[in-house]
Amino acid sequence: MKDAFRYNGVMKKIRSVLNKTELAGGVLFPLFTLFLILRDDPLTTNLSWVGNGLDYRLLLVIWAIVGALVFRAMIRALAEALGVSLQRREDLTFLLMIASMLVPYLPESFPFLAQLHILVSNLAFLALNLLILRVFYAGQRRRWQLGRWGIEMTAGILIICALLYIRFLSVNSLLEMFYTVAMAWLLILARRKCGPAPQDKRPDSSQ
């Protein structure tokens, strides 16, 4: 019982600091990712293997859908704060994120589908980063320093991902976890630098 009360107290404190989008993207989704990658060795396997090779496929698809929705919400919140207009076609980025996990990754049984999975996953990763860079680049018109900071931080995250890839010669769960957490918090911090979100503003008590 004490642990339950303590957990509720911690969650209340977190909710008082983070809005719903930040809570989902900065805390809950990374925890979901951590749960999945710990199903196996995060240094030698990745989420594709965990989902398809260890029979967590349904959880992997749910992870992809949740991740796409969470990142869409965070990117759109940042774009709105920076005065950047996003078009409907840019939602294709998030559809690619989901599609990449719908295609099975079983190289020994379905080699063609495994290669297709890798292709779609790479396209989704590229599209997501280009979209984030586009938001920061366009945001420089309104907040030049913030836009430049966002571009530099995005580049730094990608450089670290590249170094991790070179170190382990594969896209492993450690790299996936780092990217998920680092990029989520970059979007959250950048949004916060723009000022309070509309839903965070408290109504005037005199009204």
PDB file of N, CA, C and O in Angstrom, residues 154-194:
ATOM      1  N   THR A 154      19.820  18.542 -33.067  1.00  0.00           N
ATOM      2  CA  THR A 154      19.414  17.411 -33.904  1.00  0.00           C
ATOM      3  C   THR A 154      20.629  16.775 -34.558  1.00  0.00           C
ATOM      4  O   THR A 154      20.775  15.540 -34.582  1.00  0.00           O
ATOM      5  N   ALA A 155      21.518  17.616 -35.080  1.00  0.00           N
ATOM      6  CA  ALA A 155      22.745  17.115 -35.693  1.00  0.00           C
ATOM      7  C   ALA A 155      23.589  16.357 -34.670  1.00  0.00           C
ATOM      8  O   ALA A 155      24.157  15.300 -34.971  1.00  0.00           O
ATOM      9  N   GLY A 156      23.665  16.886 -33.445  1.00  0.00           N
ATOM     10  CA  GLY A 156      24.432  16.215 -32.396  1.00  0.00           C
ATOM     11  C   GLY A 156      23.874  14.847 -32.060  1.00  0.00           C
ATOM     12  O   GLY A 156      24.634  13.873 -31.882  1.00  0.00           O
ATOM     13  N   ILE A 157      22.554  14.738 -31.977  1.00  0.00           N
ATOM     14  CA  ILE A 157      21.911  13.453 -31.690  1.00  0.00           C
ATOM     15  C   ILE A 157      22.212  12.449 -32.803  1.00  0.00           C
ATOM     16  O   ILE A 157      22.544  11.283 -32.541  1.00  0.00           O
ATOM     17  N   LEU A 158      22.138  12.903 -34.050  1.00  0.00           N
ATOM     18  CA  LEU A 158      22.397  12.012 -35.183  1.00  0.00           C
ATOM     19  C   LEU A 158      23.866  11.589 -35.235  1.00  0.00           C
ATOM     20  O   LEU A 158      24.174  10.444 -35.612  1.00  0.00           O
ATOM     21  N   ILE A 159      24.767  12.478 -34.852  1.00  0.00           N
ATOM     22  CA  ILE A 159      26.186  12.124 -34.816  1.00  0.00           C
ATOM     23  C   ILE A 159      26.443  11.048 -33.768  1.00  0.00           C
ATOM     24  O   ILE A 159      27.176  10.076 -34.012  1.00  0.00           O
ATOM     25  N   ILE A 160      25.826  11.190 -32.598  1.00  0.00           N
ATOM     26  CA  ILE A 160      25.981  10.167 -31.555  1.00  0.00           C
ATOM     27  C   ILE A 160      25.397   8.842 -32.021  1.00  0.00           C
ATOM     28  O   ILE A 160      25.972   7.776 -31.775  1.00  0.00           O
ATOM     29  N   CYS A 161      24.254   8.886 -32.716  1.00  0.00           N
ATOM     30  CA  CYS A 161      23.673   7.653 -33.265  1.00  0.00           C
ATOM     31  C   CYS A 161      24.640   7.004 -34.248  1.00  0.00           C
ATOM     32  O   CYS A 161      24.806   5.775 -34.256  1.00  0.00           O
ATOM     33  N   ALA A 162      25.287   7.824 -35.079  1.00  0.00           N
ATOM     34  CA  ALA A 162      26.247   7.291 -36.044  1.00  0.00           C
ATOM     35  C   ALA A 162      27.438   6.649 -35.333  1.00  0.00           C
ATOM     36  O   ALA A 162      27.929   5.587 -35.743  1.00  0.00           O
ATOM     37  N   LEU A 163      27.901   7.284 -34.256  1.00  0.00           N
ATOM     38  CA  LEU A 163      29.022   6.731 -33.493  1.00  0.00           C
ATOM     39  C   LEU A 163      28.637   5.403 -32.834  1.00  0.00           C
ATOM     40  O   LEU A 163      29.450   4.464 -32.788  1.00  0.00           O
ATOM     41  N   LEU A 164      27.409   5.324 -32.329  1.00  0.00           N
ATOM     42  CA  LEU A 164      26.940   4.066 -31.752  1.00  0.00           C
ATOM     43  C   LEU A 164      26.858   2.979 -32.814  1.00  0.00           C
ATOM     44  O   LEU A 164      27.192   1.809 -32.560  1.00  0.00           O
ATOM     45  N   TYR A 165      26.414   3.371 -34.003  1.00  0.00           N
ATOM     46  CA  TYR A 165      26.335   2.399 -35.102  1.00  0.00           C
ATOM     47  C   TYR A 165      27.734   1.887 -35.472  1.00  0.00           C
ATOM     48  O   TYR A 165      27.945   0.686 -35.670  1.00  0.00           O
ATOM     49  N   ILE A 166      28.690   2.814 -35.550  1.00  0.00           N
ATOM     50  CA  ILE A 166      30.066   2.428 -35.879  1.00  0.00           C
ATOM     51  C   ILE A 166      30.655   1.525 -34.786  1.00  0.00           C
ATOM     52  O   ILE A 166      31.364   0.558 -35.074  1.00  0.00           O
ATOM     53  N   ARG A 167      30.322   1.841 -33.528  1.00  0.00           N
ATOM     54  CA  ARG A 167      30.870   1.063 -32.410  1.00  0.00           C
ATOM     55  C   ARG A 167      30.360  -0.372 -32.427  1.00  0.00           C
ATOM     56  O   ARG A 167      31.124  -1.326 -32.202  1.00  0.00           O
ATOM     57  N   PHE A 168      29.069  -0.564 -32.681  1.00  0.00           N
ATOM     58  CA  PHE A 168      28.488  -1.906 -32.600  1.00  0.00           C
ATOM     59  C   PHE A 168      28.227  -2.529 -33.970  1.00  0.00           C
ATOM     60  O   PHE A 168      27.784  -3.675 -34.053  1.00  0.00           O
ATOM     61  N   LEU A 169      28.443  -1.745 -35.043  1.00  0.00           N
ATOM     62  CA  LEU A 169      28.254  -2.216 -36.417  1.00  0.00           C
ATOM     63  C   LEU A 169      26.833  -2.720 -36.669  1.00  0.00           C
ATOM     64  O   LEU A 169      26.621  -3.658 -37.455  1.00  0.00           O
ATOM     65  N   SER A 170      25.888  -2.108 -35.982  1.00  0.00           N
ATOM     66  CA  SER A 170      24.480  -2.464 -36.185  1.00  0.00           C
ATOM     67  C   SER A 170      23.597  -1.432 -35.504  1.00  0.00           C
ATOM     68  O   SER A 170      24.054  -0.668 -34.650  1.00  0.00           O
ATOM     69  N   VAL A 171      22.331  -1.431 -35.916  1.00  0.00           N
ATOM     70  CA  VAL A 171      21.336  -0.603 -35.223  1.00  0.00           C
ATOM     71  C   VAL A 171      20.786  -1.453 -34.083  1.00  0.00           C
ATOM     72  O   VAL A 171      19.906  -2.292 -34.283  1.00  0.00           O
ATOM     73  N   ASN A 172      21.318  -1.265 -32.883  1.00  0.00           N
ATOM     74  CA  ASN A 172      20.872  -2.073 -31.750  1.00  0.00           C
ATOM     75  C   ASN A 172      19.872  -1.303 -30.890  1.00  0.00           C
ATOM     76  O   ASN A 172      19.573  -0.133 -31.138  1.00  0.00           O
ATOM     77  N   SER A 173      19.374  -1.965 -29.883  1.00  0.00           N
ATOM     78  CA  SER A 173      18.353  -1.360 -29.027  1.00  0.00           C
ATOM     79  C   SER A 173      18.890  -0.179 -28.229  1.00  0.00           C
ATOM     80  O   SER A 173      18.140   0.739 -27.894  1.00  0.00           O
ATOM     81  N   LEU A 174      20.176  -0.205 -27.900  1.00  0.00           N
ATOM     82  CA  LEU A 174      20.777   0.926 -27.199  1.00  0.00           C
ATOM     83  C   LEU A 174      20.682   2.192 -28.040  1.00  0.00           C
ATOM     84  O   LEU A 174      20.308   3.259 -27.538  1.00  0.00           O
ATOM     85  N   LEU A 175      20.996   2.069 -29.325  1.00  0.00           N
ATOM     86  CA  LEU A 175      20.892   3.215 -30.236  1.00  0.00           C
ATOM     87  C   LEU A 175      19.442   3.675 -30.336  1.00  0.00           C
ATOM     88  O   LEU A 175      19.160   4.877 -30.298  1.00  0.00           O
ATOM     89  N   GLU A 176      18.530   2.729 -30.480  1.00  0.00           N
ATOM     90  CA  GLU A 176      17.104   3.072 -30.613  1.00  0.00           C
ATOM     91  C   GLU A 176      16.591   3.770 -29.355  1.00  0.00           C
ATOM     92  O   GLU A 176      15.814   4.732 -29.434  1.00  0.00           O
ATOM     93  N   MET A 177      17.020   3.300 -28.188  1.00  0.00           N
ATOM     94  CA  MET A 177      16.592   3.908 -26.935  1.00  0.00           C
ATOM     95  C   MET A 177      17.154   5.321 -26.801  1.00  0.00           C
ATOM     96  O   MET A 177      16.442   6.254 -26.409  1.00  0.00           O
ATOM     97  N   PHE A 178      18.428   5.485 -27.125  1.00  0.00           N
ATOM     98  CA  PHE A 178      19.042   6.814 -27.049  1.00  0.00           C
ATOM     99  C   PHE A 178      18.320   7.795 -27.956  1.00  0.00           C
ATOM    100  O   PHE A 178      17.979   8.913 -27.536  1.00  0.00           O
ATOM    101  N   TYR A 179      18.083   7.403 -29.198  1.00  0.00           N
ATOM    102  CA  TYR A 179      17.420   8.311 -30.140  1.00  0.00           C
ATOM    103  C   TYR A 179      16.025   8.679 -29.662  1.00  0.00           C
ATOM    104  O   TYR A 179      15.634   9.856 -29.719  1.00  0.00           O
ATOM    105  N   THR A 180      15.271   7.691 -29.202  1.00  0.00           N
ATOM    106  CA  THR A 180      13.897   7.932 -28.747  1.00  0.00           C
ATOM    107  C   THR A 180      13.861   8.960 -27.620  1.00  0.00           C
ATOM    108  O   THR A 180      13.091   9.929 -27.668  1.00  0.00           O
ATOM    109  N   VAL A 181      14.698   8.764 -26.608  1.00  0.00           N
ATOM    110  CA  VAL A 181      14.702   9.665 -25.448  1.00  0.00           C
ATOM    111  C   VAL A 181      15.260  11.037 -25.814  1.00  0.00           C
ATOM    112  O   VAL A 181      14.679  12.078 -25.482  1.00  0.00           O
ATOM    113  N   ALA A 182      16.399  11.038 -26.514  1.00  0.00           N
ATOM    114  CA  ALA A 182      17.057  12.307 -26.839  1.00  0.00           C
ATOM    115  C   ALA A 182      16.189  13.179 -27.738  1.00  0.00           C
ATOM    116  O   ALA A 182      16.041  14.384 -27.497  1.00  0.00           O
ATOM    117  N   MET A 183      15.598  12.593 -28.765  1.00  0.00           N
ATOM    118  CA  MET A 183      14.795  13.394 -29.691  1.00  0.00           C
ATOM    119  C   MET A 183      13.491  13.851 -29.051  1.00  0.00           C
ATOM    120  O   MET A 183      13.034  14.979 -29.284  1.00  0.00           O
ATOM    121  N   ALA A 184      12.898  12.992 -28.231  1.00  0.00           N
ATOM    122  CA  ALA A 184      11.661  13.385 -27.546  1.00  0.00           C
ATOM    123  C   ALA A 184      11.905  14.592 -26.640  1.00  0.00           C
ATOM    124  O   ALA A 184      11.149  15.568 -26.654  1.00  0.00           O
ATOM    125  N   TRP A 185      12.987  14.540 -25.876  1.00  0.00           N
ATOM    126  CA  TRP A 185      13.258  15.648 -24.954  1.00  0.00           C
ATOM    127  C   TRP A 185      13.767  16.887 -25.672  1.00  0.00           C
ATOM    128  O   TRP A 185      13.574  18.011 -25.189  1.00  0.00           O
ATOM    129  N   LEU A 186      14.390  16.721 -26.825  1.00  0.00           N
ATOM    130  CA  LEU A 186      14.748  17.896 -27.624  1.00  0.00           C
ATOM    131  C   LEU A 186      13.489  18.634 -28.057  1.00  0.00           C
ATOM    132  O   LEU A 186      13.404  19.864 -27.943  1.00  0.00           O
ATOM    133  N   LEU A 187      12.504  17.896 -28.547  1.00  0.00           N
ATOM    134  CA  LEU A 187      11.246  18.506 -28.971  1.00  0.00           C
ATOM    135  C   LEU A 187      10.518  19.154 -27.797  1.00  0.00           C
ATOM    136  O   LEU A 187       9.956  20.251 -27.927  1.00  0.00           O
ATOM    137  N   ILE A 188      10.538  18.489 -26.645  1.00  0.00           N
ATOM    138  CA  ILE A 188       9.867  19.034 -25.463  1.00  0.00           C
ATOM    139  C   ILE A 188      10.546  20.314 -24.996  1.00  0.00           C
ATOM    140  O   ILE A 188       9.890  21.332 -24.734  1.00  0.00           O
ATOM    141  N   LEU A 189      11.863  20.295 -24.891  1.00  0.00           N
ATOM    142  CA  LEU A 189      12.593  21.468 -24.407  1.00  0.00           C
ATOM    143  C   LEU A 189      12.483  22.631 -25.387  1.00  0.00           C
ATOM    144  O   LEU A 189      12.356  23.792 -24.974  1.00  0.00           O
ATOM    145  N   ALA A 190      12.535  22.320 -26.690  1.00  0.00           N
ATOM    146  CA  ALA A 190      12.397  23.378 -27.689  1.00  0.00           C
ATOM    147  C   ALA A 190      11.019  24.018 -27.603  1.00  0.00           C
ATOM    148  O   ALA A 190      10.882  25.249 -27.690  1.00  0.00           O
ATOM    149  N   ARG A 191       9.991  23.187 -27.416  1.00  0.00           N
ATOM    150  CA  ARG A 191       8.629  23.722 -27.270  1.00  0.00           C
ATOM    151  C   ARG A 191       8.518  24.596 -26.031  1.00  0.00           C
ATOM    152  O   ARG A 191       7.884  25.657 -26.056  1.00  0.00           O
ATOM    153  N   ARG A 192       9.153  24.199 -24.958  1.00  0.00           N
ATOM    154  CA  ARG A 192       9.091  24.961 -23.711  1.00  0.00           C
ATOM    155  C   ARG A 192       9.825  26.294 -23.823  1.00  0.00           C
ATOM    156  O   ARG A 192       9.436  27.269 -23.179  1.00  0.00           O
ATOM    157  N   LYS A 193      10.874  26.329 -24.641  1.00  0.00           N
ATOM    158  CA  LYS A 193      11.601  27.577 -24.831  1.00  0.00           C
ATOM    159  C   LYS A 193      10.759  28.622 -25.552  1.00  0.00           C
ATOM    160  O   LYS A 193      11.061  29.819 -25.503  1.00  0.00           O
ATOM    161  N   CYS A 194       9.699  28.153 -26.219  1.00  0.00           N
ATOM    162  CA  CYS A 194       8.804  29.075 -26.926  1.00  0.00           C
ATOM    163  C   CYS A 194       7.804  29.729 -25.981  1.00  0.00           C
ATOM    164  O   CYS A 194       7.087  30.654 -26.379  1.00  0.00           O
TER     165      CYS A 194
END
